[in-house]
C-alpha atoms as one frame of an Amber mdcrd trajectory, in Angstrom:
protein
 103.081 153.254  90.721  99.931 153.569  88.641  98.126 156.848  89.137  94.424
 157.330  88.302  95.435 159.435  85.289  97.837 156.770  84.048  95.230 154.039
  84.521  92.633 156.092  82.641  95.117 156.677  79.823  95.946 152.979  79.651
  92.251 152.048  79.552  91.596 154.606  76.821  94.536 153.335  74.761  93.360
 149.757  75.126  89.844 150.706  74.019  91.138 152.680  71.051  93.432 149.874
  69.988  90.616 147.373  70.403  88.450 149.474  68.103  91.030 149.276  65.310
  90.663 146.843  62.446  93.664 144.745  63.484  92.805 141.091  63.792  89.540
 141.521  61.864  87.794 143.357  64.684  88.428 140.580  67.161  89.266 141.484
  70.752  92.950 141.707  71.589  94.467 138.459  72.748  95.816 138.019  76.263
  99.329 137.829  74.787  99.059 141.490  73.775  97.388 142.727  76.947  99.313
 140.806  79.605 100.983 143.290  81.972 104.758 142.992  81.917 105.130 144.559
  85.362 104.548 141.269  87.143 107.064 138.644  88.196 107.385 135.938  85.560
 105.465 137.831  82.869 106.357 136.618  79.381 105.929 138.645  76.214 104.200
 136.772  73.402 106.517 137.815  70.582 104.553 135.881  67.959 101.367 137.833
  68.690 103.281 141.114  68.926 104.859 140.488  65.518 101.454 139.572  64.082
 100.030 142.920  65.253 103.056 144.784  63.914 102.725 143.046  60.543  99.002
 143.872  60.362  99.977 147.511  60.769 102.742 147.255  58.173 100.384 145.685
  55.621  97.885 148.509  56.190 100.729 150.951  55.445 101.784 149.085  52.286
 104.936 147.567  53.810 105.993 143.923  53.658 105.791 141.633  56.667 108.698
 141.314  59.066 110.181 137.992  60.152 110.895 137.361  63.792 114.604 136.949
  64.435 115.944 135.281  67.566 119.292 137.096  67.323 117.494 140.452  67.116
 115.203 139.363  69.973 118.303 138.695  72.060 119.798 142.061  71.091 116.552
 143.880  71.885 116.212 142.026  75.198 119.757 142.946  76.251 119.124 146.579
  75.305 115.811 146.607  77.212 117.413 145.072  80.302 120.229 147.632  80.265
 117.716 150.430  79.615 115.680 149.323  82.649 118.745 149.102  84.896 120.332
 152.400  83.883 117.452 154.522  82.601 119.753 155.539  79.727 118.271 155.131
  76.264 120.259 152.670  74.150 121.752 153.644  70.815 120.871 152.073  67.485
 122.782 148.802  67.070 125.266 148.771  64.158 123.566 147.815  60.907 120.015
 148.142  62.248 117.451 149.934  60.078 115.515 151.406  63.011 114.925 151.074
  66.723 111.937 152.173  68.772 112.039 152.695  72.515 109.373 153.182  75.117
 109.061 153.079  78.873 106.176 153.146  81.305 103.615 151.178  79.292 102.862
 147.811  80.861 101.448 145.916  77.856 102.497 145.521  74.243  99.072 146.790
  73.145  99.739 150.065  74.983 103.282 150.537  73.707 102.259 149.685  70.147
  99.396 152.163  70.295 101.828 154.792  71.572 104.279 154.130  68.746 101.500
 154.327  66.149 100.462 157.709  67.548 103.855 159.383  67.050 104.580 160.158
  63.371 108.313 159.346  63.562 107.628 156.064  65.367 104.787 155.146  62.994
 107.054 155.747  59.989 109.767 153.558  61.522 107.268 150.745  62.188 106.435
 150.738  58.468 110.027 151.186  57.292 110.264 149.574  53.840 113.931 148.646
  54.368 113.153 146.414  57.348 112.634 142.674  56.894 113.406 141.316  60.388
 112.377 142.346  63.897 113.472 141.747  67.459 111.532 142.805  70.536 112.657
 143.065  74.130 110.925 144.093  77.341 112.322 144.440  80.845 110.727 145.277
  84.175 112.522 147.035  87.005 110.304 147.541  90.065 112.790 150.082  91.444
 112.530 152.311  88.376 110.120 155.220  88.132 108.897 153.947  84.739 108.878
 150.232  85.520 108.648 148.587  82.099 111.080 149.278  79.237 110.553 148.280
  75.603 112.963 148.001  72.672 112.042 147.112  69.090 114.948 146.586  66.676
 114.291 146.446  62.925 116.897 145.180  60.484 117.166 144.334  56.803
């Protein structure tokens, strides 16, 4: 359930992310701000990867390629994470994995990852060339939405 504090935090994060230079100062697209805590919500992985690659370029890292196998892996991990509440472990051979729970949009989760030094460093990992992203919603969970980003070489 969204509390006033959580809603204020989400609004602040969205404003801060919107003020960033990503996308040339353009407003965030609906694909990045669509809440994932609704039935039938679909993550726009292309737009999410575009935002991630903008960040990587700003950090001096090469772009990532979307990978359907990694997307499937990340989606399975996110679904299991949502069902069990137990954080998944790094898949064999993966360069990095980022987890989050409770944020309803990719813009929010991405802003959260950028704000944590260890997560920000992983997002710009020079050894990563491919990415997979998964998100799962469990209305019976206290956190609701669960995110998994898997980076591989």
